[in-house]
Every structure is written in structure tokens, then in C-alpha cells.
CSV table of C-alpha atoms (C1' of nucleotides) in Angstrom, one decimal:
chain,number,residue,atom,x,y,z
A,1,MET,CA,61.2,-4.6,-32.3
A,2,SER,CA,60.4,-1.0,-33.1
A,3,GLN,CA,58.9,1.3,-30.5
A,4,MET,CA,55.8,1.7,-32.7
A,5,GLN,CA,55.1,-2.0,-32.7
A,6,ASN,CA,55.8,-2.1,-29.0
A,7,VAL,CA,53.3,0.6,-28.2
A,8,GLU,CA,50.8,-0.8,-30.6
A,9,ARG,CA,50.9,-4.3,-29.2
A,10,GLN,CA,50.9,-3.2,-25.5
A,11,LEU,CA,48.2,-0.7,-26.0
A,12,ARG,CA,46.1,-3.2,-27.9
A,13,GLU,CA,46.5,-5.7,-25.1
A,14,MET,CA,45.5,-3.1,-22.5
A,15,ILE,CA,42.4,-2.2,-24.5
A,16,LEU,CA,41.4,-5.8,-25.2
A,17,GLY,CA,42.2,-6.8,-21.6
A,18,LEU,CA,39.9,-4.0,-20.4
A,19,GLU,CA,42.8,-2.4,-18.4
A,20,ILE,CA,41.7,0.7,-20.2
A,21,GLY,CA,37.9,0.8,-20.2
A,22,PRO,CA,35.6,1.2,-23.2
A,23,GLY,CA,34.9,4.9,-23.7
A,24,GLU,CA,37.9,6.0,-21.8
A,25,ARG,CA,39.9,9.1,-23.0
A,26,LEU,CA,43.4,8.6,-24.2
A,27,THR,CA,46.0,11.3,-24.5
A,28,GLU,CA,49.2,10.9,-26.5
A,29,ARG,CA,51.2,12.3,-23.6
A,30,TRP,CA,49.9,9.7,-21.2
A,31,ILE,CA,50.7,6.8,-23.5
A,32,GLU,CA,54.1,8.4,-24.1
A,33,SER,CA,55.0,8.4,-20.4
A,34,ARG,CA,53.3,5.1,-19.8
A,35,PHE,CA,55.3,3.2,-22.3
A,36,GLY,CA,58.5,5.2,-22.4
A,37,ALA,CA,58.2,6.1,-26.0
A,38,SER,CA,58.0,9.4,-27.7
A,39,ARG,CA,55.0,10.8,-29.4
A,40,THR,CA,56.0,9.8,-32.9
A,41,PRO,CA,55.7,6.0,-32.4
A,42,VAL,CA,52.7,6.7,-30.1
A,43,ARG,CA,50.9,8.5,-32.9
A,44,ALA,CA,51.7,5.8,-35.4
A,45,ALA,CA,50.3,3.1,-33.0
A,46,LEU,CA,47.1,5.2,-32.5
A,47,LEU,CA,46.6,5.5,-36.2
A,48,ARG,CA,46.8,1.7,-36.6
A,49,LEU,CA,44.6,1.0,-33.7
A,50,GLU,CA,42.1,3.4,-35.1
A,51,THR,CA,41.8,1.4,-38.3
A,52,GLU,CA,41.3,-1.7,-36.2
A,53,GLY,CA,38.3,0.0,-34.6
A,54,LEU,CA,39.7,-0.3,-31.1
A,55,ILE,CA,40.0,3.5,-30.7
A,56,GLY,CA,38.3,6.4,-32.3
A,57,ARG,CA,38.4,10.1,-32.4
A,58,ASP,CA,36.4,12.2,-30.0
A,59,GLY,CA,36.7,15.6,-31.5
A,60,ARG,CA,40.4,16.3,-31.4
A,61,GLY,CA,41.2,13.6,-28.9
A,62,TRP,CA,41.3,9.8,-28.8
A,63,THR,CA,38.8,7.5,-27.1
A,64,VAL,CA,38.7,3.8,-26.5
A,65,ALA,CA,35.9,2.4,-28.6
A,66,PRO,CA,32.8,1.8,-26.4
A,67,ILE,CA,30.9,-1.5,-26.3
A,68,ASN,CA,28.4,-1.0,-29.1
A,69,LEU,CA,25.5,-3.5,-29.0
A,70,ALA,CA,24.2,-2.4,-32.4
A,71,GLU,CA,27.7,-3.0,-33.8
A,72,LEU,CA,27.7,-6.5,-32.4
A,73,GLY,CA,24.7,-7.4,-34.5
A,74,GLN,CA,26.3,-6.0,-37.7
A,75,ILE,CA,29.5,-7.8,-37.0
A,76,ALA,CA,27.6,-11.1,-36.7
A,77,VAL,CA,26.1,-10.5,-40.2
A,78,TYR,CA,29.6,-9.7,-41.5
A,79,ARG,CA,31.2,-12.7,-39.8
A,80,GLU,CA,28.6,-15.0,-41.2
A,81,ALA,CA,29.2,-13.8,-44.7
A,82,VAL,CA,32.9,-14.2,-44.7
A,83,GLU,CA,33.2,-17.2,-42.4
A,84,VAL,CA,30.7,-19.2,-44.4
A,85,ALA,CA,32.4,-18.3,-47.6
A,86,ALA,CA,35.7,-19.4,-46.1
A,87,VAL,CA,34.4,-22.7,-44.7
A,88,ARG,CA,32.8,-23.5,-48.1
A,89,LEU,CA,36.1,-23.0,-49.7
A,90,THR,CA,37.8,-25.2,-47.2
A,91,ALA,CA,35.3,-28.0,-47.4
A,92,ALA,CA,36.0,-28.1,-51.2
A,93,LEU,CA,39.7,-28.5,-50.8
A,94,GLU,CA,41.4,-31.8,-51.3
A,95,ASP,CA,43.9,-31.3,-48.5
A,96,ARG,CA,41.9,-30.6,-45.4
A,97,GLY,CA,44.6,-31.9,-43.0
A,98,GLY,CA,44.7,-28.6,-41.2
A,99,ILE,CA,41.4,-29.4,-39.6
A,100,ASP,CA,43.0,-31.9,-37.2
A,101,VAL,CA,45.3,-29.2,-35.9
A,102,ILE,CA,42.3,-27.1,-35.1
A,103,ALA,CA,40.5,-30.0,-33.4
A,104,ALA,CA,43.6,-30.6,-31.3
A,105,MET,CA,43.6,-26.9,-30.4
A,106,LEU,CA,40.0,-27.2,-29.1
A,107,ASP,CA,40.9,-30.4,-27.2
A,108,SER,CA,43.8,-28.7,-25.5
A,109,CYS,CA,41.2,-26.9,-23.3
A,110,ASP,CA,39.8,-28.8,-20.3
A,111,ALA,CA,38.3,-28.0,-16.9
A,112,GLU,CA,41.6,-26.8,-15.6
A,113,THR,CA,42.3,-24.4,-18.4
A,114,PRO,CA,42.2,-20.8,-17.3
A,115,ARG,CA,39.3,-18.7,-18.7
A,116,GLU,CA,41.7,-16.5,-20.6
A,117,GLU,CA,42.9,-19.5,-22.6
A,118,TRP,CA,39.3,-20.6,-23.4
A,119,HIS,CA,38.6,-17.1,-24.6
A,120,ARG,CA,41.7,-17.1,-26.9
A,121,VAL,CA,41.1,-20.5,-28.3
A,122,GLY,CA,37.4,-19.7,-28.9
A,123,MET,CA,38.5,-16.9,-31.2
A,124,ASP,CA,41.4,-18.7,-32.8
A,125,PHE,CA,39.1,-21.5,-33.8
A,126,HIS,CA,37.3,-19.2,-36.2
A,127,ILE,CA,40.5,-17.5,-37.3
A,128,GLU,CA,42.3,-20.7,-38.0
A,129,LEU,CA,39.3,-22.1,-39.8
A,130,ALA,CA,39.3,-19.1,-42.1
A,131,ARG,CA,43.0,-19.4,-42.6
A,132,LEU,CA,42.5,-22.9,-44.1
A,133,SER,CA,40.5,-21.4,-46.9
A,134,GLY,CA,43.8,-19.9,-48.2
A,135,ASN,CA,42.1,-16.6,-48.9
A,136,GLU,CA,43.9,-13.7,-47.3
A,137,PHE,CA,41.0,-11.4,-47.5
A,138,LEU,CA,38.6,-13.7,-45.8
A,139,LEU,CA,41.2,-14.4,-43.2
A,140,ARG,CA,41.8,-10.8,-42.5
A,141,ALA,CA,38.1,-10.1,-42.3
A,142,VAL,CA,37.5,-12.8,-39.7
A,143,ARG,CA,40.5,-11.7,-37.7
A,144,ASP,CA,39.3,-8.1,-37.7
A,145,ALA,CA,35.8,-9.2,-36.7
A,146,MET,CA,37.1,-11.3,-33.8
A,147,THR,CA,39.3,-8.5,-32.6
A,148,ARG,CA,36.3,-6.2,-32.5
A,149,LEU,CA,34.3,-8.8,-30.7
A,150,SER,CA,37.0,-9.7,-28.3
A,151,ARG,CA,36.1,-7.3,-25.4
A,152,ALA,CA,32.4,-8.1,-25.7
A,153,ARG,CA,33.1,-11.8,-25.6
A,154,TRP,CA,35.3,-11.3,-22.6
A,155,LEU,CA,32.5,-9.4,-20.7
A,156,GLU,CA,29.9,-11.9,-21.6
A,157,VAL,CA,28.6,-13.9,-18.7
A,158,ARG,CA,28.9,-17.5,-19.9
A,159,ASP,CA,27.7,-20.4,-18.0
A,160,GLU,CA,29.4,-23.8,-18.2
A,161,LYS,CA,26.5,-25.1,-20.3
A,162,ALA,CA,26.7,-22.5,-23.0
A,163,LEU,CA,30.5,-23.0,-23.1
A,164,GLY,CA,30.1,-26.7,-23.6
A,165,ARG,CA,27.5,-26.2,-26.3
A,166,ALA,CA,29.7,-23.8,-28.2
A,167,TRP,CA,32.6,-26.3,-28.0
A,168,ALA,CA,30.3,-29.1,-29.3
A,169,GLU,CA,29.2,-26.8,-32.2
A,170,HIS,CA,32.8,-26.2,-33.0
A,171,HIS,CA,33.5,-29.9,-33.2
A,172,ALA,CA,30.4,-30.5,-35.3
A,173,ILE,CA,31.5,-27.8,-37.8
A,174,LEU,CA,34.9,-29.4,-38.0
A,175,ALA,CA,33.3,-32.8,-38.6
A,176,ALA,CA,31.2,-31.4,-41.5
A,177,VAL,CA,34.2,-29.7,-43.0
A,178,ARG,CA,36.3,-32.9,-42.7
A,179,ALA,CA,33.6,-34.8,-44.5
A,180,GLY,CA,33.7,-32.2,-47.3
A,181,ASP,CA,30.1,-31.3,-46.8
A,182,ALA,CA,30.1,-27.6,-47.6
A,183,ASP,CA,26.3,-27.1,-47.2
A,184,GLU,CA,26.2,-28.7,-43.8
A,185,SER,CA,29.3,-26.8,-42.7
A,186,ALA,CA,27.8,-23.6,-43.8
A,187,ARG,CA,24.5,-24.4,-42.0
A,188,LEU,CA,26.2,-25.3,-38.7
A,189,LEU,CA,28.5,-22.3,-38.8
A,190,SER,CA,25.6,-19.9,-39.5
A,191,ALA,CA,23.6,-21.3,-36.7
A,192,HIS,CA,26.6,-21.1,-34.4
A,193,ILE,CA,27.3,-17.5,-35.2
A,194,ALA,CA,23.6,-16.6,-34.8
A,195,GLY,CA,23.5,-18.3,-31.4
A,196,SER,CA,26.7,-16.8,-30.3
A,197,ARG,CA,25.4,-13.3,-31.3
A,198,ASP,CA,22.1,-13.9,-29.4
A,199,ARG,CA,23.8,-15.0,-26.2
A,200,LEU,CA,26.3,-12.2,-26.4
A,201,VAL,CA,23.9,-9.4,-27.1
A,202,ASN,CA,21.4,-10.7,-24.5
A,203,SER,CA,24.1,-11.1,-21.9
A,204,LEU,CA,25.5,-7.6,-22.4
A,205,HIS,CA,22.1,-6.0,-22.7
A,206,ASP,CA,21.1,-7.5,-19.3
A,207,ASP,CA,24.4,-6.5,-17.8
A,208,ARG,CA,24.6,-3.0,-19.3
A,209,ARG,CA,24.0,-1.3,-16.0
A,210,GLY,CA,26.7,-3.3,-14.3
A,211,LEU,CA,29.0,-2.5,-17.2
A,212,ARG,CA,28.3,1.2,-16.9
A,213,ALA,CA,28.9,1.0,-13.2
A,214,ARG,CA,32.3,-0.3,-14.0
A,215,GLY,CA,32.9,2.9,-16.0
A,216,PHE,CA,32.5,1.2,-19.4
A,217,ALA,CA,30.7,3.1,-22.1
A,218,VAL,CA,27.9,1.0,-23.6
A,219,VAL,CA,26.1,2.1,-26.7
A,220,ALA,CA,22.6,0.6,-26.9
A,221,ALA,CA,21.4,-1.5,-29.8
B,1,MET,CA,41.7,20.2,-43.9
B,2,SER,CA,44.7,18.8,-42.1
B,3,GLN,CA,48.0,18.2,-43.8
B,4,MET,CA,47.7,14.5,-43.2
B,5,GLN,CA,44.4,14.3,-44.9
B,6,ASN,CA,45.8,16.4,-47.8
B,7,VAL,CA,48.8,14.1,-48.2
B,8,GLU,CA,46.7,11.0,-47.8
B,9,ARG,CA,44.1,12.1,-50.4
B,10,GLN,CA,46.6,13.3,-53.0
B,11,LEU,CA,48.9,10.4,-52.6
B,12,ARG,CA,46.0,8.0,-52.9
B,13,GLU,CA,44.8,9.7,-56.1
B,14,MET,CA,48.3,9.6,-57.5
B,15,ILE,CA,48.6,5.9,-56.8
B,16,LEU,CA,45.1,5.0,-58.1
B,17,GLY,CA,45.6,7.3,-61.1
B,18,LEU,CA,48.8,5.4,-61.9
B,19,GLU,CA,50.8,8.6,-61.7
B,20,ILE,CA,53.0,6.6,-59.4
B,21,GLY,CA,53.4,3.1,-60.9
B,22,PRO,CA,52.7,-0.2,-59.2
B,23,GLY,CA,55.9,-1.4,-57.6
B,24,GLU,CA,57.5,2.0,-57.5
B,25,ARG,CA,59.6,3.0,-54.5
B,26,LEU,CA,58.4,5.8,-52.3
B,27,THR,CA,60.6,7.9,-49.9
B,28,GLU,CA,59.2,10.0,-47.2
B,29,ARG,CA,61.5,12.8,-48.2
B,30,TRP,CA,60.2,12.8,-51.7
B,31,ILE,CA,56.6,12.9,-50.6
B,32,GLU,CA,57.5,15.6,-48.1
B,33,SER,CA,58.9,17.9,-50.8
B,34,ARG,CA,56.3,16.9,-53.4
B,35,PHE,CA,53.3,18.0,-51.2
B,36,GLY,CA,55.0,20.6,-49.1
B,37,ALA,CA,54.3,18.8,-45.9
B,38,SER,CA,56.7,17.7,-43.2
B,39,ARG,CA,57.4,14.1,-42.4
B,40,THR,CA,54.9,13.9,-39.5
B,41,PRO,CA,51.8,14.1,-41.7
B,42,VAL,CA,53.5,12.2,-44.5
B,43,ARG,CA,54.2,9.2,-42.2
B,44,ALA,CA,50.6,9.3,-40.9
B,45,ALA,CA,49.3,9.2,-44.5
B,46,LEU,CA,51.6,6.3,-45.4
B,47,LEU,CA,50.4,4.3,-42.4
B,48,ARG,CA,46.8,4.8,-43.5
B,49,LEU,CA,47.5,3.9,-47.1
B,50,GLU,CA,49.3,0.8,-45.9
B,51,THR,CA,46.2,-0.5,-44.2
B,52,GLU,CA,44.3,0.2,-47.4
B,53,GLY,CA,46.8,-2.1,-49.2
B,54,LEU,CA,47.8,0.6,-51.6
B,55,ILE,CA,51.4,0.7,-50.4
B,56,GLY,CA,53.5,-1.8,-48.5
B,57,ARG,CA,56.8,-2.1,-46.9
B,58,ASP,CA,59.8,-3.2,-48.8
B,59,GLY,CA,62.4,-4.0,-46.1
B,60,ARG,CA,62.7,-0.6,-44.4
B,61,GLY,CA,61.2,1.4,-47.3
B,62,TRP,CA,57.8,2.0,-48.9
B,63,THR,CA,56.6,0.5,-52.1
B,64,VAL,CA,53.5,1.1,-54.1
B,65,ALA,CA,51.6,-2.2,-54.2
B,66,PRO,CA,52.2,-4.1,-57.4
B,67,ILE,CA,49.4,-5.4,-59.6
B,68,ASN,CA,48.9,-8.9,-58.2
B,69,LEU,CA,46.9,-11.2,-60.4
B,70,ALA,CA,46.6,-13.9,-57.7
B,71,GLU,CA,45.2,-11.2,-55.3
B,72,LEU,CA,42.6,-10.3,-57.9
B,73,GLY,CA,41.2,-13.8,-57.7
B,74,GLN,CA,41.1,-13.7,-53.9
B,75,ILE,CA,39.4,-10.3,-53.9
B,76,ALA,CA,36.7,-11.6,-56.2
B,77,VAL,CA,35.9,-14.4,-53.7
B,78,TYR,CA,35.9,-11.9,-50.9
B,79,ARG,CA,33.7,-9.5,-52.8
B,80,GLU,CA,31.2,-12.1,-53.7
B,81,ALA,CA,30.9,-13.1,-50.1
B,82,VAL,CA,30.2,-9.6,-48.8
B,83,GLU,CA,28.4,-8.2,-51.8
B,84,VAL,CA,26.0,-11.1,-51.9
B,85,ALA,CA,25.3,-10.8,-48.2
B,86,ALA,CA,24.7,-7.1,-48.6
B,87,VAL,CA,22.3,-7.5,-51.6
B,88,ARG,CA,20.4,-10.2,-49.8
B,89,LEU,CA,19.9,-7.9,-46.8
B,90,THR,CA,18.8,-5.1,-49.1
B,91,ALA,CA,16.4,-7.2,-51.1
B,92,ALA,CA,14.7,-8.1,-47.7
B,93,LEU,CA,14.2,-4.5,-46.7
B,94,GLU,CA,10.8,-2.8,-46.9
B,95,ASP,CA,12.2,0.5,-48.1
B,96,ARG,CA,14.2,-0.1,-51.2
B,97,GLY,CA,13.9,3.4,-52.5
B,98,GLY,CA,17.6,3.9,-52.6
B,99,ILE,CA,17.7,1.6,-55.6
B,100,ASP,CA,16.3,4.3,-57.9
B,101,VAL,CA,19.1,6.6,-57.0
B,102,ILE,CA,21.6,4.0,-58.1
B,103,ALA,CA,19.8,3.3,-61.3
B,104,ALA,CA,19.8,7.1,-62.0
B,105,MET,CA,23.6,7.0,-61.3
B,106,LEU,CA,24.1,4.3,-63.9
B,107,ASP,CA,21.9,6.1,-66.4
B,108,SER,CA,23.9,9.3,-66.0
B,109,CYS,CA,26.6,7.6,-68.1
B,110,ASP,CA,26.2,7.8,-71.9
B,111,ALA,CA,28.4,7.7,-75.0
B,112,GLU,CA,29.9,11.1,-74.3
B,113,THR,CA,30.8,10.4,-70.7
B,114,PRO,CA,34.6,10.3,-70.2
B,115,ARG,CA,36.1,7.0,-69.4
B,116,GLU,CA,37.2,8.1,-66.0
B,117,GLU,CA,33.6,8.7,-65.0
B,118,TRP,CA,32.5,5.3,-66.2
B,119,HIS,CA,35.2,3.8,-64.1
B,120,ARG,CA,34.1,5.7,-61.0
B,121,VAL,CA,30.4,4.9,-61.5
B,122,GLY,CA,31.2,1.3,-62.1
B,123,MET,CA,32.8,1.0,-58.7
B,124,ASP,CA,30.3,3.3,-57.0
B,125,PHE,CA,27.5,1.0,-58.2
B,126,HIS,CA,28.8,-1.8,-56.0
B,127,ILE,CA,29.6,0.5,-53.1
B,128,GLU,CA,26.3,2.3,-53.0
B,129,LEU,CA,24.4,-1.1,-53.4
B,130,ALA,CA,26.3,-2.3,-50.3
B,131,ARG,CA,25.5,0.9,-48.5
B,132,LEU,CA,21.8,0.2,-48.9
B,133,SER,CA,22.2,-2.9,-46.7
B,134,GLY,CA,22.7,-0.6,-43.8
B,135,ASN,CA,25.6,-2.8,-42.6
B,136,GLU,CA,28.7,-0.7,-42.0
B,137,PHE,CA,31.0,-3.7,-42.1
B,138,LEU,CA,29.8,-5.0,-45.4
B,139,LEU,CA,30.0,-1.5,-46.8
B,140,ARG,CA,33.5,-1.0,-45.7
B,141,ALA,CA,34.5,-4.4,-47.0
B,142,VAL,CA,33.1,-3.6,-50.4
B,143,ARG,CA,34.7,-0.2,-50.5
B,144,ASP,CA,38.1,-1.6,-49.6
B,145,ALA,CA,37.8,-4.3,-52.2
B,146,MET,CA,36.9,-1.8,-54.9
B,147,THR,CA,39.8,0.4,-53.9
B,148,ARG,CA,42.2,-2.5,-54.3
B,149,LEU,CA,40.6,-3.4,-57.6
B,150,SER,CA,40.6,0.2,-58.9
B,151,ARG,CA,44.0,0.2,-60.6
B,152,ALA,CA,43.5,-3.2,-62.2
B,153,ARG,CA,40.1,-2.2,-63.5
B,154,TRP,CA,41.6,1.0,-64.9
B,155,LEU,CA,44.3,-1.0,-66.7
B,156,GLU,CA,41.8,-3.5,-68.1
B,157,VAL,CA,41.3,-3.3,-71.8
B,158,ARG,CA,37.6,-3.1,-72.1
B,159,ASP,CA,35.7,-3.1,-75.3
B,160,GLU,CA,32.4,-1.4,-75.8
B,161,LYS,CA,30.6,-4.7,-75.8
B,162,ALA,CA,31.9,-5.8,-72.5
B,163,LEU,CA,31.1,-2.4,-71.0
B,164,GLY,CA,27.6,-2.6,-72.3
B,165,ARG,CA,27.2,-6.1,-70.9
B,166,ALA,CA,28.4,-5.0,-67.5
B,167,TRP,CA,25.9,-2.1,-67.5
B,168,ALA,CA,23.1,-4.5,-68.5
B,169,GLU,CA,24.1,-6.8,-65.6
B,170,HIS,CA,24.0,-3.9,-63.2
B,171,HIS,CA,20.5,-3.0,-64.3
B,172,ALA,CA,19.4,-6.6,-64.0
B,173,ILE,CA,20.7,-6.8,-60.5
B,174,LEU,CA,18.9,-3.7,-59.5
B,175,ALA,CA,15.7,-5.0,-61.0
B,176,ALA,CA,15.9,-8.2,-59.0
B,177,VAL,CA,16.6,-6.3,-55.8
B,178,ARG,CA,13.8,-3.9,-56.5
B,179,ALA,CA,11.5,-6.9,-56.9
B,180,GLY,CA,12.7,-8.2,-53.5
B,181,ASP,CA,14.0,-11.4,-55.0
B,182,ALA,CA,17.0,-12.1,-52.9
B,183,ASP,CA,18.0,-15.4,-54.5
B,184,GLU,CA,17.8,-14.0,-58.0
B,185,SER,CA,19.8,-10.9,-56.9
B,186,ALA,CA,22.4,-13.1,-55.4
B,187,ARG,CA,22.6,-15.3,-58.4
B,188,LEU,CA,23.0,-12.3,-60.8
B,189,LEU,CA,25.5,-10.6,-58.6
B,190,SER,CA,27.6,-13.7,-58.2
B,191,ALA,CA,27.7,-14.2,-62.0
B,192,HIS,CA,28.5,-10.6,-62.6
B,193,ILE,CA,31.5,-10.7,-60.2
B,194,ALA,CA,32.8,-14.0,-61.6
B,195,GLY,CA,32.5,-12.6,-65.1
B,196,SER,CA,34.1,-9.4,-64.1
B,197,ARG,CA,37.0,-11.2,-62.5
B,198,ASP,CA,37.5,-13.4,-65.6
B,199,ARG,CA,37.6,-10.5,-68.0
B,200,LEU,CA,39.9,-8.6,-65.6
B,201,VAL,CA,42.4,-11.4,-65.0
B,202,ASN,CA,42.5,-12.5,-68.6
B,203,SER,CA,43.0,-8.9,-69.9
B,204,LEU,CA,45.8,-8.2,-67.5
B,205,HIS,CA,47.4,-11.6,-68.0
B,206,ASP,CA,47.5,-11.0,-71.7
B,207,ASP,CA,48.8,-7.5,-71.2
B,208,ARG,CA,51.3,-8.3,-68.5
B,209,ARG,CA,54.3,-7.7,-70.8
B,210,GLY,CA,53.0,-4.4,-71.9
B,211,LEU,CA,52.3,-3.4,-68.3
B,212,ARG,CA,55.8,-4.4,-67.3
B,213,ALA,CA,57.1,-2.4,-70.2
B,214,ARG,CA,55.4,0.6,-68.7
B,215,GLY,CA,57.4,0.0,-65.5
B,216,PHE,CA,54.5,-1.5,-63.6
B,217,ALA,CA,55.3,-4.4,-61.3
B,218,VAL,CA,53.0,-7.3,-62.1
B,219,VAL,CA,52.8,-10.3,-59.8
B,220,ALA,CA,51.7,-13.5,-61.7
B,221,ALA,CA,48.7,-15.5,-60.6
C,1,DG,C1',25.7,35.4,-6.2
C,2,DA,C1',25.8,35.2,-11.2
C,3,DT,C1',28.2,36.0,-15.2
C,4,DA,C1',31.4,37.7,-18.4
C,5,DC,C1',36.1,37.7,-19.4
C,6,DC,C1',40.9,36.5,-19.3
C,7,DA,C1',45.1,33.9,-18.4
C,8,DA,C1',47.4,29.6,-17.9
C,9,DC,C1',47.4,25.1,-19.2
C,10,DT,C1',46.4,21.0,-21.9
C,11,DT,C1',46.4,18.7,-26.2
C,12,DG,C1',46.8,17.2,-30.8
C,13,DG,C1',49.0,18.8,-35.4
C,14,DG,C1',53.1,19.8,-37.5
C,15,DA,C1',58.2,20.8,-38.2
C,16,DT,C1',62.8,19.6,-37.4
C,17,DA,C1',67.0,17.7,-35.5
C,18,DC,C1',69.5,13.5,-34.6
C,19,DC,C1',70.5,8.6,-35.0
C,20,DA,C1',71.4,4.0,-36.8
C,21,DA,C1',71.3,0.9,-40.5
C,22,DG,C1',72.0,-0.1,-45.0
C,23,DC,C1',73.4,1.0,-49.7
C,24,DC,C1',76.7,2.7,-53.0
C,25,DG,C1',80.8,4.2,-55.0
C,26,DG,C1',85.5,4.6,-54.7
C,27,DT,C1',90.0,2.9,-53.5
C,28,DA,C1',93.6,0.0,-52.2
C,29,DT,C1',95.3,-4.5,-52.2
C,30,DT,C1',96.3,-8.9,-54.3
D,1,DA,C1',91.2,-7.2,-63.3
D,2,DA,C1',88.9,-8.9,-59.3
D,3,DT,C1',87.8,-8.2,-54.7
D,4,DA,C1',87.8,-6.7,-50.0
D,5,DC,C1',87.3,-2.7,-47.4
D,6,DC,C1',85.9,1.8,-46.1
D,7,DG,C1',83.6,6.3,-45.9
D,8,DG,C1',79.9,9.1,-47.1
D,9,DC,C1',75.1,9.5,-48.3
D,10,DT,C1',70.3,8.1,-48.2
D,11,DT,C1',66.4,6.8,-45.5
D,12,DG,C1',63.3,5.3,-42.1
D,13,DG,C1',62.9,5.6,-36.8
D,14,DT,C1',62.8,8.4,-32.9
D,15,DA,C1',62.9,12.4,-29.9
D,16,DT,C1',61.8,17.0,-29.2
D,17,DC,C1',60.3,21.6,-30.0
D,18,DC,C1',56.8,25.0,-31.5
D,19,DC,C1',52.1,26.3,-32.4
D,20,DA,C1',47.1,27.0,-32.5
D,21,DA,C1',42.9,25.7,-30.7
D,22,DG,C1',40.2,24.4,-27.0
D,23,DT,C1',39.5,23.9,-22.0
D,24,DT,C1',39.6,25.3,-17.3
D,25,DG,C1',39.8,27.8,-13.3
D,26,DG,C1',39.8,32.1,-11.3
D,27,DT,C1',38.7,36.9,-10.9
D,28,DA,C1',36.5,41.1,-11.5
D,29,DT,C1',32.3,43.4,-12.5
D,30,DC,C1',27.5,44.0,-12.1
DNA sequence: GATACCAACTTGGGATACCAAGCCGGTATT
DNA sequence: AATACCGGCTTGGTATCCCAAGTTGGTATC
């Protein structure tokens, strides 16, 4: 694997894993020494992460994207548009066998599953559902949206009850898609996304002082 | 303006203007000498254009993205999802003053307007309409989709009648949005996009031999 | 003590040198 | 004549060097 891909992947993981906090400054020299690569692949990786929205420019320098509550609302609208379109396509397919794989993925999580795994599966559910549509652009859009939401979802304070409700909603969506009911799938998915957004924004809004205390830049809604 | 931005902009214009044909190979050294920049900004520009989908990797090298008829169909689905979402948002706004600016933009084209300008305005209509929604993600999605469609639309053989019909549809969409009728706006926009896709794919499909004769790589649907 | 100014350093932007892998053409062998 | 082999050339990947602009810390002056 090339150095550029190495740096890109590791840096993305550090950002998404909050090892580098939202709002933190990045210098090419620091990354260079941190990953043992020279500046050329480092700069290439930064350019790619910039298009993913994980980092941005701060004048001449680089900054890890802050947690932006207003952006979360816009992403929810965007997600709804593309995910609903994807699920409607999927519900109209003859071969919806892929749904069972997604259901199995959900069921692989139980009480002993680490939180990190729940987090990943919760995002992969939406990504894999979009993949079933067969539309590369809808898939990419969903993947991008989930990437941008990843840190916020990780920071969200989620109680067991909310987690269980989300999982039930996921299963309900799958059931509607499996039945080929596009309207019901769309309705359930829209409601799920709206609820998810509300819990997320409320949780982070309530926590924003705590987040700032941890050194995380939080942009108000 | 930085060298990277210069190279990126000029290379994008050459690709979209078909001065470099779809499917053509690109070498970093050629670009370097062509624009008088060194490889560092050239590589940065290539990385950005790659994320725009205008170029892709061909093994170790770079290739201008071919005209892909299957992709055009997928983009139409994607466009419909995001543009309809955007126009619904806009129709629900209190302040829809921006619509008049778009109408004026359409009206700035007449029989003497060069074809290039019609082409640009035809894309800007959709982009600016999406901008009115205020949602950055929907706007970016529409802009990306139009960029990817740009070359295909340029190659499309369009008769006066089809062009006039498209303009009438644009005005009808604006009227519905101005009236705040979200459902009607969405219906008209969906029909417009579907019709646009059909004309585009049919035209290119019929022309694909001619396109290949011009040295353009065309991927079948 | 406050401020204006200057030097050293930091940092991203760009240029260039080097490398490894792959491609191509030529040559020698059968 | 066909083919296997080899050497040079092209090309992207990487490392490194230089530069200009901006920042910082200290110092001298008022």
C-alpha cells in the first residue's frame, strides 16, 4: 500500500476516533514525523481528507473540522433525500436477497458487543442499505454523509433505550423493504433519520460545554 | 492565485471543453510542461479532479473519464433525489425572491446567444435553484452532478425544439416554486430530469459511433 | 512600562532529484 | 520466422530542498 493511502487511512482514523480533536490545528511537518512519511504523500492525504470534509483550511494552515451543529441538520436533510431514494429503488427490485445479510449484520450485535462495534454497524446499516440500490452516486452520498456524522454520533450520549429503539427501527425498515413496500420503507426511514437527528443535535447541544472543555471546537446551530 | 488552482482550473476547462478527449491518457509530465507548473501542484490538481470524477486512475496512470452511458442514468436518479429535495425546501421558504434572479438568468438567453452560454445557463439554472434551498450538501450534490453531466450535455445533439421545451420547463418549474407549490414543483422537476436524461442517453447512444470516431471513449449503458 | 521594530523561526507552496515498476523495442536464440 | 530475453526509457511515488509569507519573541527606544 502506498504511503499516501497509509497516511490518509491512519489520519482519518485518528480524526474519526477523536484522537485528534475537532478544531485542532494540523501541520504537515507533524503528520510527516508522526507517520514516517514525507510531505508529498502527506499533502496528498490532506487534500483527500479535505474533500471528505474531515479537515479544512484555516488561512494557510490545516484544521480538523469542528463539530458543527448547523451542519448536522443540513446533513439530515441530505441523508433523507438520498437514503429515501435508495430505499425506494431497492424496494422495487426483484432480487432483495441482500436484505438478509444486513439483518444478520444487525443481529450480530448483542449486549456484549463493544460500543465501537455498535457504532460501526449503526453506520454500515445505512451504507449497505444504500448499496443494495445499485446506484453508485446514492451509495457514495450516503457514505459521505455517514463519515461526516461519525464523530458526532460517537460523542452522542446514547442510553440503552434509544439504542434499542434505533435497532427496532432498523429492523422495521428492513421488513418494509423486504415486503417491497416502497412507501412504507420511505416513511419509516424518514422518521428514523429525523429522530436520529433530533437525538443527536439535542445531545450535543446539551453537552456542548463538556465538549468544549475537552478541547473540541463546537459550532452552534 | 496558486499554481495548484491554476492547473486545476485550466485542466478542468480543457476536460469539460473536450480539448482533452474522454478516455485520453494524461501524464503528469505533460501537464507540467503544458501549464508551466512543477509536479507538486500538478499532482494536487489531479487529486482534486479525481474526486470530481473528471479523471480516474488507469493502473498507475491517469485517464480522462470516459463518457459512460450507464453512469448518466444513475446520475439522473441521484439528481432527481437531491434536486427535488432542494426545490421542496425552497418552495416552503417565506423569502423566495431569489427565483426572479434565476428567471432573469434564463431570459438573458436569446436567439443570438452563443451555444456555449446556453449550455452554461442550462446547468446554472439547476445549480442556482439548489442554492436557494440554503442546504450546502444539496447544493454541492447538484453542482457535482452537473459537472459530471457537462461533457455529455455538450455532446448531445439538441434541436431547437428540444431546447425551447427545456426552457419552457425551466420556467414552469420556477412558476410552481414561486407559487409555493412544493408538490407541483417536484412533479415538474422530476419530469424535466427524466426527459432530459432520455434525450441525452438516446442522443449519445445513437451517436456513439461518431463519438468513438472522434477518439472519445464511450462506455455502453 | 508601553510600544515600535527587527530577527529568527515556522509553515505551506513549489521545484527537483531519485527510485522502482512497467512498458517497449531490439536482439539473440531456436 | 517466432519467441524468449534484456536493456533503456517512461512514469508515477517519494524524499528533500528552497522560498515567501506570516508569526513570535525579544529588544531598544521613548
